[in-house]
Coordinates of C-alpha atoms in Angstrom, one line a residue:
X283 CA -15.4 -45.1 38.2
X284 CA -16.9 -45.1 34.4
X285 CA -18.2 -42.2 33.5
X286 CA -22.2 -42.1 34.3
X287 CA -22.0 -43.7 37.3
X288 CA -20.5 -40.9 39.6
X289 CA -23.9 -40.8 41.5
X290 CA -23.8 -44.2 43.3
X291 CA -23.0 -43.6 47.0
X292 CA -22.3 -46.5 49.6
X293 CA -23.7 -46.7 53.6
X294 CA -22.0 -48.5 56.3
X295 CA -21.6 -48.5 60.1
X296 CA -17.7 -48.9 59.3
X297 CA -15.6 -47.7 56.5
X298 CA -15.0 -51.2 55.7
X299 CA -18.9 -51.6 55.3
X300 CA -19.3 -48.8 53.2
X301 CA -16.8 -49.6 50.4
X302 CA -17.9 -53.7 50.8
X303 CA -21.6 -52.2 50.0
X304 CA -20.3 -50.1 47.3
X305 CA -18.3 -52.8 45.9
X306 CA -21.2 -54.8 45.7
X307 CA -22.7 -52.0 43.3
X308 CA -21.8 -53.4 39.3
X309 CA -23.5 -56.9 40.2
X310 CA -26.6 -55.0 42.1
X311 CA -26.7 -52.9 38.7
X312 CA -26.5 -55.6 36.3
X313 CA -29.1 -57.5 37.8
X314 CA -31.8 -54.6 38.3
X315 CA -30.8 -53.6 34.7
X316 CA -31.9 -57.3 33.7
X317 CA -34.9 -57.1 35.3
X318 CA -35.6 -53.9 33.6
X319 CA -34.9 -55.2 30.1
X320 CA -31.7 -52.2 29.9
X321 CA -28.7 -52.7 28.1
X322 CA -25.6 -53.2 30.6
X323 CA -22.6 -50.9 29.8
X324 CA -19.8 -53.5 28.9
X325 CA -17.4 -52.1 31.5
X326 CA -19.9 -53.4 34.0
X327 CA -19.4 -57.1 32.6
X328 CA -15.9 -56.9 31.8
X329 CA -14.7 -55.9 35.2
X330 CA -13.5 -52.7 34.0
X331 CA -14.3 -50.1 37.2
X332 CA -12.3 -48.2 38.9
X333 CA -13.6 -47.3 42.5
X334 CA -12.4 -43.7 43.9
X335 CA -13.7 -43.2 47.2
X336 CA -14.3 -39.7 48.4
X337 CA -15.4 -38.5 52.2
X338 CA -17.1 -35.8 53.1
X339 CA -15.8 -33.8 55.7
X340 CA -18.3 -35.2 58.9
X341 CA -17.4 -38.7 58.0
X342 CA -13.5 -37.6 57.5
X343 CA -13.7 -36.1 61.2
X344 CA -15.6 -39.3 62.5
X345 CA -13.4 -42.0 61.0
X346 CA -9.6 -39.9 61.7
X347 CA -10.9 -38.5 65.0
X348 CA -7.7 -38.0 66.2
X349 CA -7.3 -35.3 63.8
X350 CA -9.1 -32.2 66.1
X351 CA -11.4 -29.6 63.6
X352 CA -10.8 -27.0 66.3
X353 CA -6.3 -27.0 65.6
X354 CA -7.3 -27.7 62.0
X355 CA -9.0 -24.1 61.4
X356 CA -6.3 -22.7 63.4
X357 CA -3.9 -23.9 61.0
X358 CA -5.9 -23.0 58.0
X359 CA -6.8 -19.6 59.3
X360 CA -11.1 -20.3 59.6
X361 CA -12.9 -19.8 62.6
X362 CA -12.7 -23.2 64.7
X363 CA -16.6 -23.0 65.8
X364 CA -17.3 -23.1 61.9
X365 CA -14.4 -26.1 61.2
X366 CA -16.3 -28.4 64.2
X367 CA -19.7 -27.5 62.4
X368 CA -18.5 -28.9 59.2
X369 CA -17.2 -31.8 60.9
X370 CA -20.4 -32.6 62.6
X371 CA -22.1 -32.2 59.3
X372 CA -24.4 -29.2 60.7
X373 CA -23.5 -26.7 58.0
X374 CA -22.7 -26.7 54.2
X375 CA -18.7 -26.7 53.2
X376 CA -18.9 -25.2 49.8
X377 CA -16.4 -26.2 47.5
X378 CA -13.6 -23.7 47.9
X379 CA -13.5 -24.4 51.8
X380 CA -13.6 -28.2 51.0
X381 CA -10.5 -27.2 48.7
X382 CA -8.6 -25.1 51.0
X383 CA -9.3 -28.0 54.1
X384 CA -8.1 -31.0 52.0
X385 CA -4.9 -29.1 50.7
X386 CA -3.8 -28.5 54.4
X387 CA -4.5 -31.9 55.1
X388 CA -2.6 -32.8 52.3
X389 CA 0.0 -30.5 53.6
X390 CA 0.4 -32.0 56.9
X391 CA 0.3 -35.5 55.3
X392 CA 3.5 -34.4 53.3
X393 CA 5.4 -33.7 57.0
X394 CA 4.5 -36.6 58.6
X395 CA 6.0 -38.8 55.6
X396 CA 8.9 -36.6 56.4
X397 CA 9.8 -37.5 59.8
X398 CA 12.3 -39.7 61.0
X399 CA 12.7 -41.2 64.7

């Protein structure tokens, strides 16, 4: 996404709702920034954005649920009661946890493109 825009956020029921309602976001803007008399950034107009979508961890955990917090933390050496509180969104991840987490994942995502049957 363009720079100055990294603040918009998206809601939905479903994954599929969320980025559909953060999809919707450039039109949404252009036509609040008309009514507002702003100037509309040309990347806006011409089409030019470049969506990243990012989870946090409690909505990671909700929509790959077959993914268990508890054998998580085992495997990335934290305390499993703490790994199933960030997963129900109950307590903060800072960013070096949220690091540590997403390079396992990452990890484990490297050996399952690895197998063969």
């Amino acid at each position: 996404m363009m720079d100055g825009f990294d603040w918009a956020v998206s809601y939905g029921d479903t994954l599929e709702e969320a980025k559909r309602d953060f999809e919707n976001f450039p039109k949404e803007y252009i036509e609040v920034s008309k009514e507002a008399g702003k100037k509309v950034p040309p990347e806006l107009n011409n089409g030019e954005l470049e969506f990243e979508y990012v989870y946090d961890l409690s909505g990671f955990f909700a929509y790959y649920d077959f993914i268990s917090p508890t054998r998580l933390a085992r495997r990335i050496g934290e305390n499993p009661s703490l790994v199933r509180q960030y997963a129900s969104g109950c307590t903060y991840v800072g960013a070096d946890k949220k690091r540590k987490i997403e390079t396992v994942i990452h990890e484990i995502g490297q050996e399952l493109l690895a197998i063969s049957f």
